[in-house]
Coordinates of C-alpha atoms and ligand atoms in Angstrom, one line a residue:
X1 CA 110.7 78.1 8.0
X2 CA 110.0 80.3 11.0
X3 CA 112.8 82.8 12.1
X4 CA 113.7 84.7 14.8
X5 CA 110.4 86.5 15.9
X6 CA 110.2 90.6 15.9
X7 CA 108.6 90.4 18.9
X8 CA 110.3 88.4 21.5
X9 CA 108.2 86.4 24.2
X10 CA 111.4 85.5 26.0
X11 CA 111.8 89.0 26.6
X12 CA 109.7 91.6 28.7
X13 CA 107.6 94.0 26.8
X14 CA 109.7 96.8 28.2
X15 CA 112.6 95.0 26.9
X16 CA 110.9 94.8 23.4
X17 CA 109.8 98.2 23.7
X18 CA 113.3 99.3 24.1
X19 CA 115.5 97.0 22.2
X20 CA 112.8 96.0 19.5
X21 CA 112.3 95.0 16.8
X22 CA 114.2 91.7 16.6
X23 CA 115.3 89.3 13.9
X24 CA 114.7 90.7 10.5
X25 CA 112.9 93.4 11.7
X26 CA 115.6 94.6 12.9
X27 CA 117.6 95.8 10.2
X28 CA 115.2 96.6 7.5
X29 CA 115.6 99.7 4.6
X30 CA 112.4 100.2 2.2
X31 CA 111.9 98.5 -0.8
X32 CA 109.0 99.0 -3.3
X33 CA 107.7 97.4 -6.4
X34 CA 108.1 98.9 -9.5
X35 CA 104.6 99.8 -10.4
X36 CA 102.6 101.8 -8.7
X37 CA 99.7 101.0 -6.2
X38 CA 96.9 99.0 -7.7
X39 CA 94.4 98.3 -4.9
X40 CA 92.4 100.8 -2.8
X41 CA 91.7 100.5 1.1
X42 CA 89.8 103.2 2.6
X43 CA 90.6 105.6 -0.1
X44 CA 94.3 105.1 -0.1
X45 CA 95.9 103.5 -2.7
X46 CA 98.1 100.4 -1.0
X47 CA 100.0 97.7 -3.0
X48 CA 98.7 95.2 -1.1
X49 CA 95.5 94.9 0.8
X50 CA 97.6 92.9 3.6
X51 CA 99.1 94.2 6.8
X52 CA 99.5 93.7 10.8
X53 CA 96.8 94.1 13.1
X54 CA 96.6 96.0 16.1
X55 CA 99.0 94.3 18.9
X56 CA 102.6 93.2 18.1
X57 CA 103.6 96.4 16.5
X58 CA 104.0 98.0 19.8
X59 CA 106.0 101.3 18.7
X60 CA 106.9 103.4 15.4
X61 CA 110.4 101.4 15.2
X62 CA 107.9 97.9 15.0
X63 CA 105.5 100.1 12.5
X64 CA 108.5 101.3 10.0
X65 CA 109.9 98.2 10.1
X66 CA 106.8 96.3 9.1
X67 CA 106.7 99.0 6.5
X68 CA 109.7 98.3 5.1
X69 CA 109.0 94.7 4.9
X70 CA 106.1 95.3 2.8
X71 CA 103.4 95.1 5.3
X72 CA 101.3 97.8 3.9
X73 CA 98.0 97.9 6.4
X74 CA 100.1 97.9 9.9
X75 CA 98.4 99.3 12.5
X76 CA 100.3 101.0 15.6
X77 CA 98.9 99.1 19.0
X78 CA 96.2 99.9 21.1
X79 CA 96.5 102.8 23.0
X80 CA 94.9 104.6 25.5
X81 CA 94.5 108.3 27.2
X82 CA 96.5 107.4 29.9
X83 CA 99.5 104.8 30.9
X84 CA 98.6 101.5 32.0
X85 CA 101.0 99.1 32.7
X86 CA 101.5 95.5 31.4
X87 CA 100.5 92.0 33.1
X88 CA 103.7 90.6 34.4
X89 CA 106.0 87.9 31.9
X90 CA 105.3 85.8 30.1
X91 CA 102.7 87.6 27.6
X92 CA 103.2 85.3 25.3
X93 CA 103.5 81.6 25.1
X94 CA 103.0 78.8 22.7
X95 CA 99.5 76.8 22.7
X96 CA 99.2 73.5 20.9
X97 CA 95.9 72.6 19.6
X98 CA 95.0 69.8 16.9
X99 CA 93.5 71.5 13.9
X100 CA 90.6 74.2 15.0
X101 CA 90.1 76.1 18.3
X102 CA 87.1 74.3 19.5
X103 CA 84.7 75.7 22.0
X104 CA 85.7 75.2 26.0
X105 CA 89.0 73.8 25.1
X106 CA 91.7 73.4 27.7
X107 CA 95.1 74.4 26.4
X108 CA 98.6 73.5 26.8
X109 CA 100.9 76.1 27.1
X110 CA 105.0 75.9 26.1
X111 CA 107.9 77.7 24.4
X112 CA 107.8 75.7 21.2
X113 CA 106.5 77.6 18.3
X114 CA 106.8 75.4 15.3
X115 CA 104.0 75.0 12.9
X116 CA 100.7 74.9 13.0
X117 CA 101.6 78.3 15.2
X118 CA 99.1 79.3 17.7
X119 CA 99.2 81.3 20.5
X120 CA 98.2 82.4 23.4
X121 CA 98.7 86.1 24.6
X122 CA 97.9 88.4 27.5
X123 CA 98.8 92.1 27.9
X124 CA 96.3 93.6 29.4
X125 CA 96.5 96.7 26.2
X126 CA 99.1 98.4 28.2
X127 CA 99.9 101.9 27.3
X128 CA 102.2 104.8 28.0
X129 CA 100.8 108.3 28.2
X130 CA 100.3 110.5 24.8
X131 CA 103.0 112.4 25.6
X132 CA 105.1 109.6 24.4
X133 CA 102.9 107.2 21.8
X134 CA 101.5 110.7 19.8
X135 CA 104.8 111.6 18.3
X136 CA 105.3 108.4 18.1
X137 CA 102.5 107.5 16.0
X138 CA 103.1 110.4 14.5
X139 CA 106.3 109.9 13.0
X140 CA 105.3 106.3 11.6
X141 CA 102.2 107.6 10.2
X142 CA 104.4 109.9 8.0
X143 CA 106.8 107.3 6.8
X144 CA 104.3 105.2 5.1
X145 CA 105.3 106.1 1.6
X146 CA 102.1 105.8 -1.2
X147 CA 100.8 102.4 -1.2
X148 CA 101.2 102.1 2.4
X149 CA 98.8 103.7 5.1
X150 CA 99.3 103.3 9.0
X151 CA 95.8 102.7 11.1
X152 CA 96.0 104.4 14.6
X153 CA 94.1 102.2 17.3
X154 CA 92.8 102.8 20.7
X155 CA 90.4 101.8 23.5
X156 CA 89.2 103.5 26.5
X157 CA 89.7 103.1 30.0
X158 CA 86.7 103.2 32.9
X159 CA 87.3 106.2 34.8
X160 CA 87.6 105.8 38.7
X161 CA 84.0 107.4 38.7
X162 CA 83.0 104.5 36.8
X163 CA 80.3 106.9 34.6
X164 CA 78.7 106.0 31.3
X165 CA 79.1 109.6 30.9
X166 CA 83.3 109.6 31.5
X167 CA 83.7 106.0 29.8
X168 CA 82.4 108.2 26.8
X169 CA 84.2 110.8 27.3
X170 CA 87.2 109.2 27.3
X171 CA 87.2 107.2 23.9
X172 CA 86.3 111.3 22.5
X173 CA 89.6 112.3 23.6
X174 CA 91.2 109.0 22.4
X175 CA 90.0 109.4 19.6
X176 CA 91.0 113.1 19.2
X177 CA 94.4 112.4 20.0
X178 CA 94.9 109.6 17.9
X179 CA 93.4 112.0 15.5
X180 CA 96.0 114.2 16.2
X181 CA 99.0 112.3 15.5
X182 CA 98.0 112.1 11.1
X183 CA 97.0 108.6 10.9
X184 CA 94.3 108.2 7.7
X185 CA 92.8 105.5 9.3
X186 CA 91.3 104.8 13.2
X187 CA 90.5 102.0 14.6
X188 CA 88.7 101.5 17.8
X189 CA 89.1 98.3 19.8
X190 CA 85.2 97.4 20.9
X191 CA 86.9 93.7 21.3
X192 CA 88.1 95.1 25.0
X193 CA 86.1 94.2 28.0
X194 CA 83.1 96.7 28.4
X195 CA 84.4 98.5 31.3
X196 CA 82.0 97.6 34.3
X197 CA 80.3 94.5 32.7
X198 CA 81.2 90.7 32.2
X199 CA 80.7 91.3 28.8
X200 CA 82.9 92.4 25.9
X201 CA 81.9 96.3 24.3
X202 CA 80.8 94.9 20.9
X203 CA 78.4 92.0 22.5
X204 CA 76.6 95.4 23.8
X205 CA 75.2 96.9 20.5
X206 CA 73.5 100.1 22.5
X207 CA 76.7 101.2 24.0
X208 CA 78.8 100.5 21.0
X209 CA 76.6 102.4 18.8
X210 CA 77.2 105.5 21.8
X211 CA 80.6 105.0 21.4
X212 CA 80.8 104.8 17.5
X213 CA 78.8 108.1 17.3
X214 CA 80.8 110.1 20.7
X215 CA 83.8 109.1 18.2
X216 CA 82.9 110.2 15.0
X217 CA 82.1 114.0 16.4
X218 CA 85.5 114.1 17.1
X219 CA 87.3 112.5 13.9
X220 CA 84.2 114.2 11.4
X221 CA 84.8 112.4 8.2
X222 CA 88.2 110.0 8.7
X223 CA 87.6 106.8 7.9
X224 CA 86.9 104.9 11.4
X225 CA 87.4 101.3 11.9
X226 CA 86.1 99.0 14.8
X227 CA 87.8 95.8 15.5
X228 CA 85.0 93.1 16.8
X229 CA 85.2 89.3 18.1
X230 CA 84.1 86.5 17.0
X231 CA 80.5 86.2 17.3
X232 CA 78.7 82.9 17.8
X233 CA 75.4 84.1 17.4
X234 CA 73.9 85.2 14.2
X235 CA 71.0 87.1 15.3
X236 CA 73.5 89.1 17.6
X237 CA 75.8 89.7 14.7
X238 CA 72.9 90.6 12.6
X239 CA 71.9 93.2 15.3
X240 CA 75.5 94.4 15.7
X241 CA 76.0 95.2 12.1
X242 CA 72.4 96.8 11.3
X243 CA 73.4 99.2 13.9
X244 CA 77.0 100.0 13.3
X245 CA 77.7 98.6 9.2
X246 CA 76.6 101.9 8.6
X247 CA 77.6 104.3 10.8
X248 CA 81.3 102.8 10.3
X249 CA 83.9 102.7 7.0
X250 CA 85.3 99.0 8.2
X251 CA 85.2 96.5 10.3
X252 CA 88.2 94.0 11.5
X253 CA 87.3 90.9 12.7
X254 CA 88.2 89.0 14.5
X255 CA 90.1 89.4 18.1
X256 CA 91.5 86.5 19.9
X257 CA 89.2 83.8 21.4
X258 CA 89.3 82.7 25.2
X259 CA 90.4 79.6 26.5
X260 CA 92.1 77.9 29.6
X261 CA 95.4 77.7 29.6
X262 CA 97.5 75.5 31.9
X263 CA 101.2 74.6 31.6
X264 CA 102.3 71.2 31.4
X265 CA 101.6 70.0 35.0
X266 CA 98.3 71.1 34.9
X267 CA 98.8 74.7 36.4
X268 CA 97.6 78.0 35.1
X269 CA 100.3 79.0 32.7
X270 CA 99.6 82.9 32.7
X271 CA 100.9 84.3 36.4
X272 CA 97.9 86.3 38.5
X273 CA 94.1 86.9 38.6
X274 CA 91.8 86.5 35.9
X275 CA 94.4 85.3 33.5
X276 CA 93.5 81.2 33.7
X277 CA 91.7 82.4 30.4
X278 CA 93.5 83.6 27.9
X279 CA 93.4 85.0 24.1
X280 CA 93.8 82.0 21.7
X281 CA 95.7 83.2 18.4
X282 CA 97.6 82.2 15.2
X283 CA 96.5 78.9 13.1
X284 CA 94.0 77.5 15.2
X285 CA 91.4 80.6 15.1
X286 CA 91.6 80.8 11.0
X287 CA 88.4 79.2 10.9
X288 CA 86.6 81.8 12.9
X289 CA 88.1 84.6 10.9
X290 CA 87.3 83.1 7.6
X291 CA 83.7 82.1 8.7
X292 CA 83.6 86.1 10.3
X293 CA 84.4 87.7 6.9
X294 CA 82.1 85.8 5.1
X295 CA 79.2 86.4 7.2
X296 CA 80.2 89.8 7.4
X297 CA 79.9 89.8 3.5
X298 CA 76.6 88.4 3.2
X299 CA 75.4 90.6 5.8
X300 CA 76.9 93.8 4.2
X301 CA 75.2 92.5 0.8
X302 CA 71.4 91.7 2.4
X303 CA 72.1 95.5 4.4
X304 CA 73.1 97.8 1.3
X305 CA 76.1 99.0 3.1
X306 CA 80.0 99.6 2.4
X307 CA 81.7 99.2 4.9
X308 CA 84.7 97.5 4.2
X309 CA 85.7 94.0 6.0
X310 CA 89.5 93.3 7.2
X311 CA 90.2 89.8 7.9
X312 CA 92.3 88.4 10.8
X313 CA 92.7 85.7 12.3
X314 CA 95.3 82.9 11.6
X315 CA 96.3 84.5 8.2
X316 CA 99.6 83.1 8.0
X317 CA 100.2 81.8 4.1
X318 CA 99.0 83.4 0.2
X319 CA 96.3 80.5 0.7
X320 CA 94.9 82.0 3.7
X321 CA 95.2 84.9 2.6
X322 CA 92.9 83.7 -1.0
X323 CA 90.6 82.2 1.3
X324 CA 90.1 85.2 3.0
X325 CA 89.7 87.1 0.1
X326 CA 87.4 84.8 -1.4
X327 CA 85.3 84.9 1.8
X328 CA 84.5 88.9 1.4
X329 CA 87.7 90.3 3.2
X330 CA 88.7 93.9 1.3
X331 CA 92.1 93.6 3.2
X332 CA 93.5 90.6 5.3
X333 CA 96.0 91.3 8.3
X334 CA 98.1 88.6 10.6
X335 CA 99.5 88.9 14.0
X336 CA 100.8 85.7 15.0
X337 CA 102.2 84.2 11.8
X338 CA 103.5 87.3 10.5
X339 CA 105.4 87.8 14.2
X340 CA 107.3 84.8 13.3
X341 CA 107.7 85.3 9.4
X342 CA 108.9 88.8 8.7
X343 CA 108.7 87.8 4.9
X344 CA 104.9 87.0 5.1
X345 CA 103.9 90.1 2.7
X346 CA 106.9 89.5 0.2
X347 CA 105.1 85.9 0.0
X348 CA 102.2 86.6 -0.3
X349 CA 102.6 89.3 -3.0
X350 CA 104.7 86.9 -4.7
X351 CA 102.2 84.0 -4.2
X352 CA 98.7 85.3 -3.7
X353 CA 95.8 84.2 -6.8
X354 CA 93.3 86.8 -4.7
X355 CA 95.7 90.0 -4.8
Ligands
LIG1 C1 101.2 90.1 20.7 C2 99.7 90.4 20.4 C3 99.2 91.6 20.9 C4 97.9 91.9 20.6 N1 97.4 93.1 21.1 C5 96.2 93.6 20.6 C6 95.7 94.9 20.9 O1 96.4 95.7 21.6 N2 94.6 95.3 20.4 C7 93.8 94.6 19.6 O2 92.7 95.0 19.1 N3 94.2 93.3 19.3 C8 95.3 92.8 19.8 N4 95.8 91.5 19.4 C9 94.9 90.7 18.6 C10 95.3 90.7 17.1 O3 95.1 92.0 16.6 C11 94.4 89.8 16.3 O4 93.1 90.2 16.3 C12 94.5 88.3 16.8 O5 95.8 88.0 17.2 C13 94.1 87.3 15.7 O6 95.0 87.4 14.6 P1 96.2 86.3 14.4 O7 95.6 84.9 14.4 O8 96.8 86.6 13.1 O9 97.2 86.5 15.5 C14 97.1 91.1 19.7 C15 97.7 90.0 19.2 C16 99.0 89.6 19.5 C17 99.5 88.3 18.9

């Protein structure tokens, strides 16, 4: 049932990058339904709230053709003010885990990516400078026909200074040059390690609140997303969306979660420092997404806010994609499964009770 992935893991990211999209993805012209849009996200009307979250989509030829495929929410990757380059190959490799991701798990790492599909994956948010990705973005942006809208994501980088003051600074001028590019949608990645701390941004509710409000003085009144992890804690979640639910138009949860990853005689699978733990995604984290959107939901409810709630997270079927809906999600996007199944949307708008 899987096919040739869009996104190669055999391959380098500059290889993808170049040569890109593969399998279906490849060769892809735009079809739409007949009617015209019936659902709403964030103002825009979209066929289906379903879509691609930030990550595989890794340039506008990924973004169109995810487009064209019927993926109406995709989201152009992570970028940032400035080039970074990519942890060395592999980026990608296959994790196999019985049922859910469980807490502290050690993972096996391969190249076989049959169902249940999870994954692990480690980039380190690389980025070329805007001089490339803004006309880039720009260009996709535009050829998301009605019923379709492109989100623009980003994250800062920690200046050499290592300032508060320039780490600020420098998720304003991401944020004004994602602005830039047309996207009707931003999304900021507070799932990133907070520059300078152990700690990821959003687990630090003070300094994502300073970063939600630096960004918003730049973008003024389009619609700003922040992409969270999974939170273990309620009171911290609590906390978190008390002081952001409202200061924000949605919320995508969740990112990958952490684990050790060895290969199959027992050795770190990922090459170099800091990379024994990895980002666990695909089938195995469902749970966490589904349980985020839900409390998410409940919290929204108890708060009197509006924000809306995209759920990711191991969304890889019309069933997932119900039980997401049924949880609270407005909208639902997939990485890993929908890397592998370039039909995913077609299902699901074929399939879905929830639509
Ligand atoms: C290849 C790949 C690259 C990713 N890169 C990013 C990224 O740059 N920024 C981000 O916020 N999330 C990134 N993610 C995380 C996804 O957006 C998503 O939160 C996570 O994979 C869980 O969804 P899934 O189970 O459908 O894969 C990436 C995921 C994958 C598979």
């Amino acid at each position: 049932m899987h096919s040739e992935p869009f996104y190669d893991p055999a391959k380098s990211y500059l290889d993808n990058f170049e040569h890109g999209p593969f399998g279906l993805f490849a060769n892809t012209s735009p079809s739409f339904p007949a009617e015209p849009p019936r659902h709403q996200f964030l103002g825009q009307p979209v066929f289906a709230p379903f879509g691609i979250p930030a990550g595989p989509l890794i340039n506008g030829r990924f973004v169109k053709a995810a487009l064209d495929m019927g993926f109406d929410i995709p989201v152009y990757k992570t970028v940032r003010t400035r080039r970074q380059p990519c942890h060395p190959w592999p980026n990608v490799l296959a994790v196999k885990v019985e049922g859910d991701l469980k807490p502290d798990q050690t993972l096996v790492a391969g190249t076989d990516y049959s169902e249940p599909l999870s994954i692990t994956n480690s980039f380190g948010v690389p980025s070329f400078d805007p001089d490339l990705w803004q006309p880039d973005m720009a260009e996709a942006a535009a050829y998301a026909r009605p019923g379709q809208v492109v989100v623009g994501s980003f994250q800062a980088t920690l200046p050499e200074s290592g300032s508060v003051a320039a780490y600020l600074q420098d998720f304003r001028l991401g944020a004004r040059l994602v602005k830039e590019t047309g996207v009707k949608v931003i999304e900021v990645n507070l799932s990133c390690p907070n520059e300078g701390t152990a700690n990821l941004l959003c687990f630090d509710i003070v300094r994502s609140r300073q970063v939600v409000e630096a960004i918003k003085e730049e973008i003024g009144s389009l619609p700003l997303m922040i992409k969270t992890a999974y939170y273990k804690d309620q009171t911290r979640l609590q906390a978190f969306v008390r002081e952001l639910g409202g200061a924000v138009d949605g919320i995508v949860s969740i990112n990958t979660i952490a684990a050790e990853v060895l290969d199959a005689s027992g050795h770190q699978a990922l090459p170099g420092e800091g990379r024994l733990r990895s980002g666990v995604c695909g089938s195995a984290v469902k749970w966490a997404g589904v349980e985020m959107a839900s409390r998410l939901a409940r919290l929204r409810a108890e708060l009197g806010m509006n924000f809306a709630i995209v759920g990711v997270g191991g969304a890889g079927s019309a069933e997932a994609f119900d039980e997401y809906r049924r949880a609270g999600a407005d909208a639902v996007m997939s990485a890993t499964a929908a890397m592998w199944n370039p039909r995913l949307a077609q299902q699901i708008k074929e399939q879905a009770h929830e639509l």
